[in-house]
Amino acid sequence: MIHYKTKGYSAEETTKAAKTFYQELDTRRSVREFSDRPVSKEVIEQLILTASSAPSGAHKQPWTFVAVSNPEIKKQIRAAAEKEEFENYNGRMSEEWLEDLKVFGTDDQKPFLEIAPWLIVVFKKVHDVEDGVKKKNYYVNESVGLASGFLLTAIHNAGLVSLTHTPSPLNFLQKILDRPANERPFLLIPVGYPADDAMVPELKRKELEEISVWVE
Ligand code: IYR
């Protein structure tokens, strides 16, 4: 065990920090219109390190982040994603689902998968392999979900935008990116600067009263 280094905030400092961080995160939006402006590998490295600072079951860090900037691979990913999305939008998704998505103006076309300078594909490791021996991971979905949340937060903090894209089923990513059998694709996250004229739907977030219950 080692000592935990606390920030040592006063109550006032804690309140201020909590408010400031909320205001900052409340400006984050999922963006579908990207600029092709480059983002350095150094930046992506820091974002991935931030994501990997998330808590995980028994600290197994059951994730791999595959960062793709190669145009040919991005093209392959776009083609495969659009193929799945065509099926989704033309039969696999219910009327209710399609209706729920109308406000976002989405369809099976995913140009951002080629335009965004980076695609970060988050893989979950259903188990690990050490010297050919299978090692257990715990709470894998929870862990990888938390790491993905950290990743989106880090992206926003760097002035970049992202989209949590889920062209279901995602298994084409395992093939294109040549990942081992113990890794399963979890999320496909384009990362970059927004296009100059990027638009987002006018959404309202739920009020505190709608999302919280207090037992005091
Ligand atoms: N995966 C599809 C559909 C889609 C589903 C949900 I739930 C969204 O919040 C947005 C889109 C697509 O990316 O178009």
PDB file of C-alpha atoms in Angstrom, residues 11-211:
ATOM      1  CA  ALA A  11     -15.382  22.889   1.110  1.00  0.00           C
ATOM      2  CA  GLU A  12     -15.559  26.051  -1.036  1.00  0.00           C
ATOM      3  CA  GLU A  13     -12.900  24.805  -3.412  1.00  0.00           C
ATOM      4  CA  THR A  14     -14.739  21.496  -3.724  1.00  0.00           C
ATOM      5  CA  THR A  15     -18.009  23.262  -4.591  1.00  0.00           C
ATOM      6  CA  LYS A  16     -16.298  25.490  -7.140  1.00  0.00           C
ATOM      7  CA  ALA A  17     -14.471  22.578  -8.786  1.00  0.00           C
ATOM      8  CA  ALA A  18     -17.674  20.509  -8.963  1.00  0.00           C
ATOM      9  CA  LYS A  19     -19.575  23.378 -10.627  1.00  0.00           C
ATOM     10  CA  THR A  20     -16.803  24.269 -13.042  1.00  0.00           C
ATOM     11  CA  PHE A  21     -16.356  20.678 -14.191  1.00  0.00           C
ATOM     12  CA  TYR A  22     -20.083  20.231 -14.727  1.00  0.00           C
ATOM     13  CA  GLN A  23     -20.254  23.423 -16.798  1.00  0.00           C
ATOM     14  CA  GLU A  24     -17.323  22.241 -18.873  1.00  0.00           C
ATOM     15  CA  LEU A  25     -18.666  18.735 -19.490  1.00  0.00           C
ATOM     16  CA  ASP A  26     -22.142  20.055 -20.204  1.00  0.00           C
ATOM     17  CA  THR A  27     -20.740  21.659 -23.376  1.00  0.00           C
ATOM     18  CA  ARG A  28     -19.637  18.264 -24.728  1.00  0.00           C
ATOM     19  CA  ARG A  29     -21.628  17.047 -27.691  1.00  0.00           C
ATOM     20  CA  SER A  30     -21.490  14.050 -29.995  1.00  0.00           C
ATOM     21  CA  VAL A  31     -20.429  15.424 -33.363  1.00  0.00           C
ATOM     22  CA  ARG A  32     -20.878  13.766 -36.754  1.00  0.00           C
ATOM     23  CA  GLU A  33     -19.255  16.431 -38.930  1.00  0.00           C
ATOM     24  CA  PHE A  34     -15.483  16.371 -38.641  1.00  0.00           C
ATOM     25  CA  SER A  35     -12.675  18.489 -40.064  1.00  0.00           C
ATOM     26  CA  ASP A  36      -9.795  16.626 -41.699  1.00  0.00           C
ATOM     27  CA  ARG A  37      -7.391  18.826 -39.700  1.00  0.00           C
ATOM     28  CA  PRO A  38      -4.667  16.548 -38.355  1.00  0.00           C
ATOM     29  CA  VAL A  39      -4.308  15.632 -34.692  1.00  0.00           C
ATOM     30  CA  SER A  40      -0.851  14.524 -33.556  1.00  0.00           C
ATOM     31  CA  LYS A  41      -0.109  10.995 -32.429  1.00  0.00           C
ATOM     32  CA  GLU A  42       1.219  12.529 -29.195  1.00  0.00           C
ATOM     33  CA  VAL A  43      -2.283  13.831 -28.409  1.00  0.00           C
ATOM     34  CA  ILE A  44      -3.929  10.471 -29.094  1.00  0.00           C
ATOM     35  CA  GLU A  45      -1.358   8.788 -26.846  1.00  0.00           C
ATOM     36  CA  GLN A  46      -2.315  11.083 -23.968  1.00  0.00           C
ATOM     37  CA  LEU A  47      -6.029  10.458 -24.552  1.00  0.00           C
ATOM     38  CA  ILE A  48      -5.493   6.700 -24.451  1.00  0.00           C
ATOM     39  CA  LEU A  49      -3.397   6.963 -21.278  1.00  0.00           C
ATOM     40  CA  THR A  50      -6.217   8.998 -19.696  1.00  0.00           C
ATOM     41  CA  ALA A  51      -8.770   6.359 -20.692  1.00  0.00           C
ATOM     42  CA  SER A  52      -6.582   3.649 -19.218  1.00  0.00           C
ATOM     43  CA  SER A  53      -6.517   5.499 -15.873  1.00  0.00           C
ATOM     44  CA  ALA A  54     -10.145   4.394 -15.356  1.00  0.00           C
ATOM     45  CA  PRO A  55     -10.915   1.896 -12.599  1.00  0.00           C
ATOM     46  CA  SER A  56     -11.360  -1.710 -13.685  1.00  0.00           C
ATOM     47  CA  GLY A  57     -12.280  -5.048 -12.111  1.00  0.00           C
ATOM     48  CA  ALA A  58      -9.265  -6.230 -10.057  1.00  0.00           C
ATOM     49  CA  HIS A  59      -7.242  -3.574 -11.941  1.00  0.00           C
ATOM     50  CA  LYS A  60      -7.010  -5.887 -14.933  1.00  0.00           C
ATOM     51  CA  GLN A  61      -7.432  -2.967 -17.390  1.00  0.00           C
ATOM     52  CA  PRO A  62      -9.232  -5.311 -19.799  1.00  0.00           C
ATOM     53  CA  TRP A  63      -8.988  -3.073 -22.850  1.00  0.00           C
ATOM     54  CA  THR A  64      -7.031  -2.366 -26.010  1.00  0.00           C
ATOM     55  CA  PHE A  65      -7.357   0.933 -27.854  1.00  0.00           C
ATOM     56  CA  VAL A  66      -6.598   0.621 -31.555  1.00  0.00           C
ATOM     57  CA  ALA A  67      -5.818   4.056 -32.988  1.00  0.00           C
ATOM     58  CA  VAL A  68      -6.268   4.184 -36.762  1.00  0.00           C
ATOM     59  CA  SER A  69      -5.078   7.035 -38.987  1.00  0.00           C
ATOM     60  CA  ASN A  70      -4.168   4.907 -42.031  1.00  0.00           C
ATOM     61  CA  PRO A  71      -6.462   6.129 -44.876  1.00  0.00           C
ATOM     62  CA  GLU A  72      -6.748   2.693 -46.488  1.00  0.00           C
ATOM     63  CA  ILE A  73      -7.824   1.043 -43.219  1.00  0.00           C
ATOM     64  CA  LYS A  74     -10.262   3.891 -42.492  1.00  0.00           C
ATOM     65  CA  LYS A  75     -11.758   3.325 -45.947  1.00  0.00           C
ATOM     66  CA  GLN A  76     -12.203  -0.379 -45.245  1.00  0.00           C
ATOM     67  CA  ILE A  77     -13.808   0.381 -41.874  1.00  0.00           C
ATOM     68  CA  ARG A  78     -16.187   2.892 -43.475  1.00  0.00           C
ATOM     69  CA  ALA A  79     -17.225   0.428 -46.183  1.00  0.00           C
ATOM     70  CA  ALA A  80     -17.861  -2.362 -43.673  1.00  0.00           C
ATOM     71  CA  ALA A  81     -19.706  -0.053 -41.239  1.00  0.00           C
ATOM     72  CA  GLU A  82     -21.932   1.320 -43.996  1.00  0.00           C
ATOM     73  CA  LYS A  83     -22.774  -2.215 -45.096  1.00  0.00           C
ATOM     74  CA  GLU A  84     -24.014  -3.072 -41.585  1.00  0.00           C
ATOM     75  CA  GLU A  85     -25.760   0.271 -41.216  1.00  0.00           C
ATOM     76  CA  PHE A  86     -27.593  -0.227 -44.524  1.00  0.00           C
ATOM     77  CA  GLU A  87     -29.076  -3.411 -43.058  1.00  0.00           C
ATOM     78  CA  ASN A  88     -29.839  -1.613 -39.795  1.00  0.00           C
ATOM     79  CA  TYR A  89     -31.660   1.295 -41.410  1.00  0.00           C
ATOM     80  CA  ASN A  90     -33.434  -0.951 -43.909  1.00  0.00           C
ATOM     81  CA  GLY A  91     -35.036  -3.638 -41.777  1.00  0.00           C
ATOM     82  CA  ARG A  92     -33.047  -4.419 -38.638  1.00  0.00           C
ATOM     83  CA  MET A  93     -34.106  -1.313 -36.693  1.00  0.00           C
ATOM     84  CA  SER A  94     -37.709  -1.004 -35.458  1.00  0.00           C
ATOM     85  CA  GLU A  95     -40.032   1.829 -36.514  1.00  0.00           C
ATOM     86  CA  GLU A  96     -39.818   3.182 -32.967  1.00  0.00           C
ATOM     87  CA  TRP A  97     -36.011   3.218 -33.121  1.00  0.00           C
ATOM     88  CA  LEU A  98     -35.963   4.959 -36.512  1.00  0.00           C
ATOM     89  CA  GLU A  99     -38.433   7.515 -35.162  1.00  0.00           C
ATOM     90  CA  ASP A 100     -36.224   8.121 -32.091  1.00  0.00           C
ATOM     91  CA  LEU A 101     -33.236   8.797 -34.368  1.00  0.00           C
ATOM     92  CA  LYS A 102     -34.991  11.316 -36.667  1.00  0.00           C
ATOM     93  CA  VAL A 103     -33.750  14.311 -34.649  1.00  0.00           C
ATOM     94  CA  PHE A 104     -30.147  13.235 -35.288  1.00  0.00           C
ATOM     95  CA  GLY A 105     -30.606  13.023 -39.059  1.00  0.00           C
ATOM     96  CA  THR A 106     -28.525   9.848 -39.210  1.00  0.00           C
ATOM     97  CA  ASP A 107     -28.583   7.333 -42.044  1.00  0.00           C
ATOM     98  CA  ASP A 108     -26.345   4.555 -43.353  1.00  0.00           C
ATOM     99  CA  GLN A 109     -23.763   6.979 -44.768  1.00  0.00           C
ATOM    100  CA  LYS A 110     -20.759   7.428 -42.447  1.00  0.00           C
ATOM    101  CA  PRO A 111     -18.294   9.798 -44.200  1.00  0.00           C
ATOM    102  CA  PHE A 112     -16.811  10.804 -40.823  1.00  0.00           C
ATOM    103  CA  LEU A 113     -15.122   7.405 -40.671  1.00  0.00           C
ATOM    104  CA  GLU A 114     -12.786   8.602 -43.436  1.00  0.00           C
ATOM    105  CA  ILE A 115     -12.717  12.345 -42.716  1.00  0.00           C
ATOM    106  CA  ALA A 116     -11.843  12.247 -38.994  1.00  0.00           C
ATOM    107  CA  PRO A 117      -8.041  12.039 -38.649  1.00  0.00           C
ATOM    108  CA  TRP A 118      -8.252   9.221 -36.099  1.00  0.00           C
ATOM    109  CA  LEU A 119     -10.588   6.367 -35.309  1.00  0.00           C
ATOM    110  CA  ILE A 120     -10.084   4.926 -31.851  1.00  0.00           C
ATOM    111  CA  VAL A 121     -11.541   1.452 -31.664  1.00  0.00           C
ATOM    112  CA  VAL A 122     -12.063   0.285 -28.103  1.00  0.00           C
ATOM    113  CA  PHE A 123     -11.742  -3.460 -27.649  1.00  0.00           C
ATOM    114  CA  LYS A 124     -12.745  -5.325 -24.509  1.00  0.00           C
ATOM    115  CA  LYS A 125     -10.636  -8.268 -23.443  1.00  0.00           C
ATOM    116  CA  VAL A 126     -13.079 -10.961 -22.363  1.00  0.00           C
ATOM    117  CA  HIS A 127     -10.090 -12.676 -20.790  1.00  0.00           C
ATOM    118  CA  ASP A 128      -6.321 -12.197 -20.937  1.00  0.00           C
ATOM    119  CA  VAL A 129      -3.666 -14.557 -22.190  1.00  0.00           C
ATOM    120  CA  GLU A 130      -0.314 -14.708 -20.380  1.00  0.00           C
ATOM    121  CA  ASP A 131       2.329 -17.108 -21.704  1.00  0.00           C
ATOM    122  CA  GLY A 132      -0.431 -19.017 -23.454  1.00  0.00           C
ATOM    123  CA  VAL A 133      -2.431 -19.330 -20.210  1.00  0.00           C
ATOM    124  CA  LYS A 134      -5.969 -17.953 -19.987  1.00  0.00           C
ATOM    125  CA  LYS A 135      -6.339 -15.327 -17.210  1.00  0.00           C
ATOM    126  CA  LYS A 136      -9.682 -14.109 -15.927  1.00  0.00           C
ATOM    127  CA  ASN A 137     -10.938 -10.538 -16.254  1.00  0.00           C
ATOM    128  CA  TYR A 138     -13.803  -9.169 -14.141  1.00  0.00           C
ATOM    129  CA  TYR A 139     -16.659  -6.746 -14.799  1.00  0.00           C
ATOM    130  CA  VAL A 140     -15.352  -6.313 -18.310  1.00  0.00           C
ATOM    131  CA  ASN A 141     -18.294  -4.328 -19.725  1.00  0.00           C
ATOM    132  CA  GLU A 142     -18.391  -2.006 -16.730  1.00  0.00           C
ATOM    133  CA  SER A 143     -14.626  -1.479 -16.869  1.00  0.00           C
ATOM    134  CA  VAL A 144     -14.470  -0.796 -20.591  1.00  0.00           C
ATOM    135  CA  GLY A 145     -17.529   1.470 -20.352  1.00  0.00           C
ATOM    136  CA  LEU A 146     -15.783   3.503 -17.658  1.00  0.00           C
ATOM    137  CA  ALA A 147     -12.578   3.747 -19.706  1.00  0.00           C
ATOM    138  CA  SER A 148     -14.604   4.869 -22.716  1.00  0.00           C
ATOM    139  CA  GLY A 149     -16.219   7.588 -20.584  1.00  0.00           C
ATOM    140  CA  PHE A 150     -12.791   8.770 -19.485  1.00  0.00           C
ATOM    141  CA  LEU A 151     -11.729   8.760 -23.134  1.00  0.00           C
ATOM    142  CA  LEU A 152     -14.651  10.939 -24.254  1.00  0.00           C
ATOM    143  CA  THR A 153     -13.953  13.335 -21.378  1.00  0.00           C
ATOM    144  CA  ALA A 154     -10.264  13.582 -22.305  1.00  0.00           C
ATOM    145  CA  ILE A 155     -11.169  14.192 -25.953  1.00  0.00           C
ATOM    146  CA  HIS A 156     -13.494  17.020 -24.965  1.00  0.00           C
ATOM    147  CA  ASN A 157     -10.915  18.494 -22.589  1.00  0.00           C
ATOM    148  CA  ALA A 158      -8.414  18.664 -25.471  1.00  0.00           C
ATOM    149  CA  GLY A 159     -10.835  20.734 -27.565  1.00  0.00           C
ATOM    150  CA  LEU A 160     -11.564  17.796 -29.821  1.00  0.00           C
ATOM    151  CA  VAL A 161     -14.840  16.074 -30.616  1.00  0.00           C
ATOM    152  CA  SER A 162     -15.924  12.478 -30.888  1.00  0.00           C
ATOM    153  CA  LEU A 163     -18.829  10.217 -31.659  1.00  0.00           C
ATOM    154  CA  THR A 164     -19.629   6.956 -29.913  1.00  0.00           C
ATOM    155  CA  HIS A 165     -20.433   5.070 -33.077  1.00  0.00           C
ATOM    156  CA  THR A 166     -21.894   1.560 -32.861  1.00  0.00           C
ATOM    157  CA  PRO A 167     -22.404   0.101 -36.345  1.00  0.00           C
ATOM    158  CA  SER A 168     -23.891  -3.098 -35.017  1.00  0.00           C
ATOM    159  CA  PRO A 169     -22.707  -5.838 -35.261  1.00  0.00           C
ATOM    160  CA  LEU A 170     -19.155  -4.579 -34.775  1.00  0.00           C
ATOM    161  CA  ASN A 171     -17.258  -7.814 -35.394  1.00  0.00           C
ATOM    162  CA  PHE A 172     -15.940  -6.636 -38.793  1.00  0.00           C
ATOM    163  CA  LEU A 173     -13.489  -4.509 -36.761  1.00  0.00           C
ATOM    164  CA  GLN A 174     -11.886  -7.596 -35.272  1.00  0.00           C
ATOM    165  CA  LYS A 175     -11.142  -8.873 -38.777  1.00  0.00           C
ATOM    166  CA  ILE A 176     -10.008  -5.594 -40.365  1.00  0.00           C
ATOM    167  CA  LEU A 177      -7.806  -4.701 -37.380  1.00  0.00           C
ATOM    168  CA  ASP A 178      -6.570  -8.277 -36.977  1.00  0.00           C
ATOM    169  CA  ARG A 179      -7.246  -8.495 -33.237  1.00  0.00           C
ATOM    170  CA  PRO A 180      -6.897 -11.763 -31.290  1.00  0.00           C
ATOM    171  CA  ALA A 181      -9.898 -13.898 -30.335  1.00  0.00           C
ATOM    172  CA  ASN A 182      -9.935 -12.708 -26.685  1.00  0.00           C
ATOM    173  CA  GLU A 183     -10.621  -9.127 -27.830  1.00  0.00           C
ATOM    174  CA  ARG A 184     -14.106  -7.992 -28.898  1.00  0.00           C
ATOM    175  CA  PRO A 185     -14.920  -4.598 -30.417  1.00  0.00           C
ATOM    176  CA  PHE A 186     -16.799  -2.380 -27.959  1.00  0.00           C
ATOM    177  CA  LEU A 187     -17.033   1.088 -29.517  1.00  0.00           C
ATOM    178  CA  LEU A 188     -15.819   2.852 -32.647  1.00  0.00           C
ATOM    179  CA  ILE A 189     -14.873   6.439 -31.815  1.00  0.00           C
ATOM    180  CA  PRO A 190     -13.904   8.932 -34.523  1.00  0.00           C
ATOM    181  CA  VAL A 191     -11.787  11.733 -33.022  1.00  0.00           C
ATOM    182  CA  GLY A 192     -10.792  15.100 -34.442  1.00  0.00           C
ATOM    183  CA  TYR A 193     -11.666  18.759 -34.698  1.00  0.00           C
ATOM    184  CA  PRO A 194     -15.231  19.590 -35.685  1.00  0.00           C
ATOM    185  CA  ALA A 195     -15.935  20.841 -39.213  1.00  0.00           C
ATOM    186  CA  ASP A 196     -16.175  24.666 -39.300  1.00  0.00           C
ATOM    187  CA  ASP A 197     -19.908  24.491 -39.933  1.00  0.00           C
ATOM    188  CA  ALA A 198     -20.615  21.422 -37.784  1.00  0.00           C
ATOM    189  CA  MET A 199     -24.222  21.216 -36.641  1.00  0.00           C
ATOM    190  CA  VAL A 200     -25.625  19.260 -33.708  1.00  0.00           C
ATOM    191  CA  PRO A 201     -29.270  18.649 -32.808  1.00  0.00           C
ATOM    192  CA  GLU A 202     -30.815  20.973 -30.258  1.00  0.00           C
ATOM    193  CA  LEU A 203     -31.120  18.605 -27.316  1.00  0.00           C
ATOM    194  CA  LYS A 204     -32.158  19.280 -23.750  1.00  0.00           C
ATOM    195  CA  ARG A 205     -30.670  17.350 -20.864  1.00  0.00           C
ATOM    196  CA  LYS A 206     -32.863  15.961 -18.102  1.00  0.00           C
ATOM    197  CA  GLU A 207     -33.278  18.100 -14.999  1.00  0.00           C
ATOM    198  CA  LEU A 208     -31.579  17.008 -11.779  1.00  0.00           C
ATOM    199  CA  GLU A 209     -34.999  16.108 -10.332  1.00  0.00           C
ATOM    200  CA  GLU A 210     -35.598  13.636 -13.175  1.00  0.00           C
ATOM    201  CA  ILE A 211     -32.303  11.806 -12.787  1.00  0.00           C
TER     202      ILE A 211
END
